[in-house]
Amino acid sequence: MDFTTAAALDEGLELDDRADEARKDFFVVKDGECFAGTHLLVDIREAEYLDDITHIDRTLRKCVEAAGATLLSIDLHNFEPNGGVSGVAILAESHISIHSWPEYGYAALDVFMCGDAMPQKAVPVLKKAFNAGRVDVQEVRRGKGMVG
Amino acid sequence: MDFTTAAALDEGLELDDRADEARKDFFVVKDGECFAGTHLLVDIREAEYLDDITHIDRTLRKCVEAAGATLLSIDLHNFEPNGGVSGVAILAESHISIHSWPEYGYAALDVFMCGDAMPQKAVPVLKKAFNAGRVDVQEVRRGKGMVG
């Protein structure tokens, strides 16, 4: 496993022992660096179904599942006249957001997760669901130096 | 004004003429570059009131107003036992999100806005509202090359 958590390490707990906690606010320890969460900025292009709010809702739920995260709420808005969708899935581990411009086959997504969730697992789900010709991912580590 | 919009320029419309549109999906043209929106990754440290959901709600609304954006919905969640708050304000121009770790005086915010909204105006609002000792802002231009 690439990800472990500072909280779990500090307290000598197994991750499974903490699965019932409402907030998954573990820190991520990766490559010797401790930070609050991994934030992926995902831009998809040459993509389809970006005006289909039902498909987008279903896809965000699949991303949450693939990443091993916990969905708290989801709120999507459909815009006229272009059919674009803006919305966010709020997670126990942070959030996934989407803003789509279907007329350009483009959407800007964020996949931000702390703890032992695996945001990278959402990327192939998005590529497949929107039949995207191009996917660009920029990874930002949030909250570096927050502890220690 | 630093920001103008490709849609407005293309069609020779005044911005005010389009104020009634539900979706503010103009592109941003700045420094000769055309892109979908400005995404600020804002990390605040040595900050206070990060467990006060009412204060956070009020502050996000102030940010929306300062940026000249339009609020569509706001959804905040309070976590136990640390009192952290996760939530998102969805805007006609994209979103503002917050995830706070009050026990570390830290919060990760995103201020993502397209069109002629001014996300930078939210930064001093956040610094003051949370009495933050340190504010780090990373600006990412989303959707570069989306058109033209």
mmCIF file of C-alpha atoms in Angstrom:
data_model
loop_
_atom_site.group_PDB
_atom_site.id
_atom_site.type_symbol
_atom_site.label_atom_id
_atom_site.label_comp_id
_atom_site.label_asym_id
_atom_site.label_seq_id
_atom_site.Cartn_x
_atom_site.Cartn_y
_atom_site.Cartn_z
ATOM 1 C CA MET A 1 0.000 0.000 0.000
ATOM 2 C CA ASP A 2 1.393 3.381 -0.970
ATOM 3 C CA PHE A 3 -0.585 5.362 1.556
ATOM 4 C CA THR A 4 -0.388 5.171 5.308
ATOM 5 C CA THR A 5 -1.542 7.735 7.799
ATOM 6 C CA ALA A 6 0.329 9.756 10.352
ATOM 7 C CA ALA A 7 -2.540 9.545 12.829
ATOM 8 C CA ALA A 8 -2.622 5.780 12.592
ATOM 9 C CA LEU A 9 1.139 5.526 12.845
ATOM 10 C CA ASP A 10 1.316 7.878 15.817
ATOM 11 C CA GLU A 11 -1.275 6.058 17.791
ATOM 12 C CA GLY A 12 -0.302 2.566 16.752
ATOM 13 C CA LEU A 13 -3.806 1.838 15.479
ATOM 14 C CA GLU A 14 -4.786 -0.283 12.569
ATOM 15 C CA LEU A 15 -6.696 1.642 9.908
ATOM 16 C CA ASP A 16 -9.612 -0.749 10.225
ATOM 17 C CA ASP A 17 -10.009 0.232 13.870
ATOM 18 C CA ARG A 18 -10.820 3.777 12.805
ATOM 19 C CA ALA A 19 -13.212 2.971 9.984
ATOM 20 C CA ASP A 20 -16.214 4.073 12.015
ATOM 21 C CA GLU A 21 -15.015 7.625 12.485
ATOM 22 C CA ALA A 22 -17.108 10.250 10.745
ATOM 23 C CA ARG A 23 -14.125 12.275 9.631
ATOM 24 C CA LYS A 24 -11.351 10.563 7.711
ATOM 25 C CA ASP A 25 -8.874 13.275 8.555
ATOM 26 C CA PHE A 26 -5.746 11.212 8.573
ATOM 27 C CA PHE A 27 -2.697 12.731 7.078
ATOM 28 C CA VAL A 28 -1.048 11.180 4.092
ATOM 29 C CA VAL A 29 2.544 10.026 4.339
ATOM 30 C CA LYS A 30 4.094 9.414 0.921
ATOM 31 C CA ASP A 31 7.687 9.546 -0.269
ATOM 32 C CA GLY A 32 8.699 10.620 3.231
ATOM 33 C CA GLU A 33 6.405 13.666 3.099
ATOM 34 C CA CYS A 34 3.464 14.287 5.437
ATOM 35 C CA PHE A 35 0.539 16.306 4.094
ATOM 36 C CA ALA A 36 -3.198 16.785 4.546
ATOM 37 C CA GLY A 37 -4.469 15.444 1.247
ATOM 38 C CA THR A 38 -3.889 14.749 -2.408
ATOM 39 C CA HIS A 39 -5.640 17.158 -4.755
ATOM 40 C CA LEU A 40 -5.882 16.101 -8.393
ATOM 41 C CA LEU A 41 -6.780 18.774 -10.929
ATOM 42 C CA VAL A 42 -8.238 16.755 -13.790
ATOM 43 C CA ASP A 43 -8.997 18.334 -17.160
ATOM 44 C CA ILE A 44 -10.823 16.146 -19.670
ATOM 45 C CA ARG A 45 -11.120 17.074 -23.337
ATOM 46 C CA GLU A 46 -12.729 15.644 -26.463
ATOM 47 C CA ALA A 47 -15.260 14.234 -24.019
ATOM 48 C CA GLU A 48 -18.913 13.210 -24.321
ATOM 49 C CA TYR A 49 -22.049 13.126 -22.120
ATOM 50 C CA LEU A 50 -21.016 16.324 -20.340
ATOM 51 C CA ASP A 51 -24.596 17.638 -20.418
ATOM 52 C CA ASP A 52 -26.110 14.480 -18.935
ATOM 53 C CA ILE A 53 -26.637 15.212 -15.248
ATOM 54 C CA THR A 54 -27.808 11.671 -14.475
ATOM 55 C CA HIS A 55 -24.715 10.196 -16.105
ATOM 56 C CA ILE A 56 -22.512 12.679 -14.230
ATOM 57 C CA ASP A 57 -24.163 11.831 -10.904
ATOM 58 C CA ARG A 58 -23.624 8.114 -11.538
ATOM 59 C CA THR A 59 -20.027 8.683 -12.617
ATOM 60 C CA LEU A 60 -19.099 10.716 -9.537
ATOM 61 C CA ARG A 61 -20.541 7.950 -7.344
ATOM 62 C CA LYS A 62 -18.408 5.418 -9.252
ATOM 63 C CA CYS A 63 -15.342 7.591 -8.644
ATOM 64 C CA VAL A 64 -16.075 7.706 -4.915
ATOM 65 C CA GLU A 65 -16.387 3.937 -4.849
ATOM 66 C CA ALA A 66 -13.235 3.361 -6.907
ATOM 67 C CA ALA A 67 -11.240 5.638 -4.624
ATOM 68 C CA GLY A 68 -12.484 3.892 -1.508
ATOM 69 C CA ALA A 69 -14.022 7.115 -0.228
ATOM 70 C CA THR A 70 -17.260 7.898 1.630
ATOM 71 C CA LEU A 71 -19.985 10.045 0.029
ATOM 72 C CA LEU A 72 -21.725 12.549 2.322
ATOM 73 C CA SER A 73 -23.757 14.541 -0.201
ATOM 74 C CA ILE A 74 -23.933 15.351 -3.893
ATOM 75 C CA ASP A 75 -25.307 18.500 -5.492
ATOM 76 C CA LEU A 76 -25.339 19.066 -9.266
ATOM 77 C CA HIS A 77 -26.713 21.985 -11.259
ATOM 78 C CA ASN A 78 -27.604 21.963 -14.957
ATOM 79 C CA PHE A 79 -27.238 25.207 -16.897
ATOM 80 C CA GLU A 80 -28.977 26.624 -19.933
ATOM 81 C CA PRO A 81 -28.526 27.110 -22.783
ATOM 82 C CA ASN A 82 -25.335 25.083 -23.162
ATOM 83 C CA GLY A 83 -26.342 22.164 -20.926
ATOM 84 C CA GLY A 84 -23.221 22.528 -18.799
ATOM 85 C CA VAL A 85 -23.170 20.954 -15.364
ATOM 86 C CA SER A 86 -21.566 22.272 -12.177
ATOM 87 C CA GLY A 87 -21.555 20.336 -8.974
ATOM 88 C CA VAL A 88 -19.764 18.719 -6.109
ATOM 89 C CA ALA A 89 -19.739 15.441 -4.243
ATOM 90 C CA ILE A 90 -18.739 16.141 -0.632
ATOM 91 C CA LEU A 91 -16.851 13.245 0.909
ATOM 92 C CA ALA A 92 -15.719 12.313 4.395
ATOM 93 C CA GLU A 93 -12.287 12.605 2.766
ATOM 94 C CA SER A 94 -12.842 16.013 1.019
ATOM 95 C CA HIS A 95 -14.591 16.399 -2.375
ATOM 96 C CA ILE A 96 -14.934 15.762 -6.092
ATOM 97 C CA SER A 97 -16.118 18.687 -8.222
ATOM 98 C CA ILE A 98 -17.031 19.029 -11.880
ATOM 99 C CA HIS A 99 -17.677 21.985 -14.170
ATOM 100 C CA SER A 100 -18.464 21.032 -17.761
ATOM 101 C CA TRP A 101 -18.616 22.881 -21.061
ATOM 102 C CA PRO A 102 -20.289 20.267 -23.277
ATOM 103 C CA GLU A 103 -20.121 22.503 -26.350
ATOM 104 C CA TYR A 104 -16.316 22.254 -26.148
ATOM 105 C CA GLY A 105 -16.125 18.662 -24.943
ATOM 106 C CA TYR A 106 -14.311 19.994 -21.894
ATOM 107 C CA ALA A 107 -14.708 19.570 -18.142
ATOM 108 C CA ALA A 108 -12.600 20.704 -15.194
ATOM 109 C CA LEU A 109 -12.707 18.286 -12.273
ATOM 110 C CA ASP A 110 -11.070 18.234 -8.852
ATOM 111 C CA VAL A 111 -10.545 15.029 -6.941
ATOM 112 C CA PHE A 112 -9.359 16.014 -3.473
ATOM 113 C CA MET A 113 -8.974 13.324 -0.825
ATOM 114 C CA CYS A 114 -7.172 13.035 2.463
ATOM 115 C CA GLY A 115 -6.215 9.922 4.376
ATOM 116 C CA ASP A 116 -5.994 6.507 2.820
ATOM 117 C CA ALA A 117 -8.469 7.105 -0.021
ATOM 118 C CA MET A 118 -6.962 6.701 -3.485
ATOM 119 C CA PRO A 119 -7.991 9.675 -5.665
ATOM 120 C CA GLN A 120 -5.877 8.429 -8.590
ATOM 121 C CA LYS A 121 -8.328 5.530 -8.990
ATOM 122 C CA ALA A 122 -10.983 8.020 -10.088
ATOM 123 C CA VAL A 123 -9.054 9.066 -13.206
ATOM 124 C CA PRO A 124 -9.663 5.961 -15.385
ATOM 125 C CA VAL A 125 -13.318 5.992 -14.283
ATOM 126 C CA LEU A 126 -13.674 9.552 -15.607
ATOM 127 C CA LYS A 127 -11.810 8.812 -18.848
ATOM 128 C CA LYS A 128 -14.023 5.841 -19.623
ATOM 129 C CA ALA A 129 -17.349 7.352 -18.496
ATOM 130 C CA PHE A 130 -16.925 10.474 -20.627
ATOM 131 C CA ASN A 131 -15.108 8.711 -23.478
ATOM 132 C CA ALA A 132 -12.430 11.391 -23.152
ATOM 133 C CA GLY A 133 -9.853 11.740 -25.902
ATOM 134 C CA ARG A 134 -7.447 13.503 -23.576
ATOM 135 C CA VAL A 135 -7.043 13.599 -19.808
ATOM 136 C CA ASP A 136 -4.566 15.900 -18.046
ATOM 137 C CA VAL A 137 -3.908 15.408 -14.345
ATOM 138 C CA GLN A 138 -1.995 17.768 -12.104
ATOM 139 C CA GLU A 139 -1.310 16.503 -8.571
ATOM 140 C CA VAL A 140 -1.024 18.999 -5.725
ATOM 141 C CA ARG A 141 -0.200 17.973 -2.171
ATOM 142 C CA ARG A 142 -2.262 20.162 0.153
ATOM 143 C CA GLY A 143 -1.224 21.044 3.698
ATOM 144 C CA LYS A 144 2.427 20.185 3.496
ATOM 145 C CA GLY A 145 4.208 20.935 6.752
ATOM 146 C CA MET A 146 0.882 21.079 8.577
ATOM 147 C CA VAL A 147 2.322 18.807 11.251
ATOM 148 C CA GLY A 148 5.792 17.747 12.306
ATOM 149 C CA MET B 1 -10.773 45.846 -15.357
ATOM 150 C CA ASP B 2 -8.303 42.993 -15.657
ATOM 151 C CA PHE B 3 -10.796 40.460 -16.868
ATOM 152 C CA THR B 4 -12.812 40.517 -20.036
ATOM 153 C CA THR B 5 -14.576 37.657 -21.670
ATOM 154 C CA ALA B 6 -14.113 36.023 -25.004
ATOM 155 C CA ALA B 7 -17.838 35.410 -25.373
ATOM 156 C CA ALA B 8 -18.619 39.053 -24.767
ATOM 157 C CA LEU B 9 -15.843 40.208 -27.075
ATOM 158 C CA ASP B 10 -16.833 37.808 -29.833
ATOM 159 C CA GLU B 11 -20.419 38.840 -29.830
ATOM 160 C CA GLY B 12 -19.861 42.510 -29.171
ATOM 161 C CA LEU B 13 -22.112 42.433 -26.129
ATOM 162 C CA GLU B 14 -21.760 44.398 -22.974
ATOM 163 C CA LEU B 15 -21.324 42.198 -19.892
ATOM 164 C CA ASP B 16 -24.403 43.768 -18.329
ATOM 165 C CA ASP B 17 -26.507 42.512 -21.216
ATOM 166 C CA ARG B 18 -25.745 38.946 -20.177
ATOM 167 C CA ALA B 19 -26.284 39.344 -16.450
ATOM 168 C CA ASP B 20 -29.545 37.439 -16.564
ATOM 169 C CA GLU B 21 -28.011 34.280 -17.944
ATOM 170 C CA ALA B 22 -28.043 31.376 -15.533
ATOM 171 C CA ARG B 23 -24.580 30.173 -16.465
ATOM 172 C CA LYS B 24 -21.660 32.601 -16.372
ATOM 173 C CA ASP B 25 -19.579 30.460 -18.668
ATOM 174 C CA PHE B 26 -17.538 33.150 -20.299
ATOM 175 C CA PHE B 27 -13.940 32.417 -20.911
ATOM 176 C CA VAL B 28 -11.294 34.488 -19.276
ATOM 177 C CA VAL B 29 -8.829 36.395 -21.438
ATOM 178 C CA LYS B 30 -5.792 37.574 -19.483
ATOM 179 C CA ASP B 31 -2.233 38.304 -20.559
ATOM 180 C CA GLY B 32 -3.190 37.236 -24.062
ATOM 181 C CA GLU B 33 -4.260 33.782 -22.882
ATOM 182 C CA CYS B 34 -7.788 32.370 -23.168
ATOM 183 C CA PHE B 35 -8.896 29.861 -20.546
ATOM 184 C CA ALA B 36 -12.010 28.539 -18.833
ATOM 185 C CA GLY B 37 -11.446 29.800 -15.311
ATOM 186 C CA THR B 38 -9.054 30.851 -12.589
ATOM 187 C CA HIS B 39 -8.600 28.284 -9.851
ATOM 188 C CA LEU B 40 -6.964 29.511 -6.646
ATOM 189 C CA LEU B 41 -5.654 26.880 -4.234
ATOM 190 C CA VAL B 42 -5.636 28.734 -0.925
ATOM 191 C CA ASP B 43 -3.979 27.262 2.179
ATOM 192 C CA ILE B 44 -4.485 29.166 5.419
ATOM 193 C CA ARG B 45 -2.434 28.443 8.548
ATOM 194 C CA GLU B 46 -2.268 29.707 12.113
ATOM 195 C CA ALA B 47 -5.976 30.358 11.636
ATOM 196 C CA GLU B 48 -8.932 30.560 14.037
ATOM 197 C CA TYR B 49 -12.679 29.818 14.012
ATOM 198 C CA LEU B 50 -12.165 26.800 11.741
ATOM 199 C CA ASP B 51 -14.678 24.745 13.740
ATOM 200 C CA ASP B 52 -17.420 27.390 13.603
ATOM 201 C CA ILE B 53 -19.763 26.309 10.828
ATOM 202 C CA THR B 54 -21.916 29.449 11.102
ATOM 203 C CA HIS B 55 -18.851 31.666 10.767
ATOM 204 C CA ILE B 56 -17.619 29.609 7.823
ATOM 205 C CA ASP B 57 -20.997 29.853 6.094
ATOM 206 C CA ARG B 58 -21.022 33.629 6.558
ATOM 207 C CA THR B 59 -17.423 33.937 5.369
ATOM 208 C CA LEU B 60 -17.996 31.946 2.181
ATOM 209 C CA ARG B 61 -20.981 34.176 1.388
ATOM 210 C CA LYS B 62 -18.770 37.235 1.909
ATOM 211 C CA CYS B 63 -16.205 35.741 -0.469
ATOM 212 C CA VAL B 64 -18.875 35.207 -3.123
ATOM 213 C CA GLU B 65 -19.994 38.808 -2.756
ATOM 214 C CA ALA B 66 -16.433 40.199 -2.796
ATOM 215 C CA ALA B 67 -15.651 38.256 -5.962
ATOM 216 C CA GLY B 68 -18.781 39.478 -7.708
ATOM 217 C CA ALA B 69 -20.030 35.909 -8.110
ATOM 218 C CA THR B 70 -23.475 34.313 -7.840
ATOM 219 C CA LEU B 71 -24.269 31.753 -5.133
ATOM 220 C CA LEU B 72 -26.396 28.776 -6.199
ATOM 221 C CA SER B 73 -26.154 26.560 -3.115
ATOM 222 C CA ILE B 74 -24.019 25.991 -0.045
ATOM 223 C CA ASP B 75 -23.512 22.732 1.835
ATOM 224 C CA LEU B 76 -21.275 22.443 4.913
ATOM 225 C CA HIS B 77 -20.599 19.435 7.139
ATOM 226 C CA ASN B 78 -19.215 19.517 10.674
ATOM 227 C CA PHE B 79 -17.125 16.569 11.833
ATOM 228 C CA GLU B 80 -16.474 15.027 15.224
ATOM 229 C CA PRO B 81 -14.391 14.840 17.274
ATOM 230 C CA ASN B 82 -12.087 17.556 15.918
ATOM 231 C CA GLY B 83 -14.806 20.012 14.840
ATOM 232 C CA GLY B 84 -13.443 20.195 11.300
ATOM 233 C CA VAL B 85 -15.695 21.493 8.567
ATOM 234 C CA SER B 86 -15.935 20.353 4.939
ATOM 235 C CA GLY B 87 -18.157 22.018 2.447
ATOM 236 C CA VAL B 88 -18.728 23.768 -0.816
ATOM 237 C CA ALA B 89 -20.478 26.836 -2.145
ATOM 238 C CA ILE B 90 -21.570 26.132 -5.715
ATOM 239 C CA LEU B 91 -21.573 29.251 -7.860
ATOM 240 C CA ALA B 92 -22.853 30.169 -11.287
ATOM 241 C CA GLU B 93 -19.135 30.753 -11.927
ATOM 242 C CA SER B 94 -17.850 27.428 -10.417
ATOM 243 C CA HIS B 95 -17.232 26.907 -6.662
ATOM 244 C CA ILE B 96 -15.535 27.702 -3.373
ATOM 245 C CA SER B 97 -14.630 24.743 -1.152
ATOM 246 C CA ILE B 98 -13.205 24.469 2.353
ATOM 247 C CA HIS B 99 -11.783 21.613 4.400
ATOM 248 C CA SER B 100 -10.573 22.622 7.858
ATOM 249 C CA TRP B 101 -8.419 21.006 10.530
ATOM 250 C CA PRO B 102 -9.059 23.341 13.479
ATOM 251 C CA GLU B 103 -6.694 21.398 15.746
ATOM 252 C CA TYR B 104 -3.849 22.474 13.434
ATOM 253 C CA GLY B 105 -5.164 25.926 12.594
ATOM 254 C CA TYR B 106 -5.165 24.810 8.955
ATOM 255 C CA ALA B 107 -7.701 24.877 6.144
ATOM 256 C CA ALA B 108 -7.456 24.032 2.442
ATOM 257 C CA LEU B 109 -9.720 26.166 0.265
ATOM 258 C CA ASP B 110 -10.364 26.334 -3.460
ATOM 259 C CA VAL B 111 -11.728 29.429 -5.113
ATOM 260 C CA PHE B 112 -12.540 28.488 -8.702
ATOM 261 C CA MET B 113 -14.312 31.012 -10.901
ATOM 262 C CA CYS B 114 -14.824 31.455 -14.611
ATOM 263 C CA GLY B 115 -15.807 34.564 -16.490
ATOM 264 C CA ASP B 116 -15.498 38.042 -15.096
ATOM 265 C CA ALA B 117 -15.737 37.120 -11.407
ATOM 266 C CA MET B 118 -12.662 38.083 -9.398
ATOM 267 C CA PRO B 119 -11.592 35.122 -7.235
ATOM 268 C CA GLN B 120 -8.536 36.999 -5.932
ATOM 269 C CA LYS B 121 -10.888 39.307 -4.033
ATOM 270 C CA ALA B 122 -11.834 36.391 -1.782
ATOM 271 C CA VAL B 123 -8.307 35.999 -0.386
ATOM 272 C CA PRO B 124 -8.230 39.031 1.962
ATOM 273 C CA VAL B 125 -11.750 38.134 3.116
ATOM 274 C CA LEU B 126 -10.511 34.674 4.148
ATOM 275 C CA LYS B 127 -7.353 36.026 5.810
ATOM 276 C CA LYS B 128 -9.323 38.484 7.911
ATOM 277 C CA ALA B 129 -12.263 36.226 8.783
ATOM 278 C CA PHE B 130 -10.036 33.424 10.052
ATOM 279 C CA ASN B 131 -7.360 35.721 11.499
ATOM 280 C CA ALA B 132 -4.836 33.682 9.527
ATOM 281 C CA GLY B 133 -1.136 34.106 10.291
ATOM 282 C CA ARG B 134 -0.166 32.745 6.899
ATOM 283 C CA VAL B 135 -1.948 32.479 3.563
ATOM 284 C CA ASP B 136 -0.491 30.662 0.560
ATOM 285 C CA VAL B 137 -2.177 31.028 -2.821
ATOM 286 C CA GLN B 138 -1.418 28.992 -5.914
ATOM 287 C CA GLU B 139 -3.146 30.128 -9.115
ATOM 288 C CA VAL B 140 -3.980 27.569 -11.781
ATOM 289 C CA ARG B 141 -5.563 28.504 -15.099
ATOM 290 C CA ARG B 142 -8.025 25.761 -15.987
ATOM 291 C CA GLY B 143 -9.035 24.893 -19.522
ATOM 292 C CA LYS B 144 -6.205 26.539 -21.399
ATOM 293 C CA GLY B 145 -6.469 25.936 -25.124
ATOM 294 C CA MET B 146 -10.112 24.950 -24.756
ATOM 295 C CA VAL B 147 -10.985 27.269 -27.612
ATOM 296 C CA GLY B 148 -9.160 28.867 -30.460
#
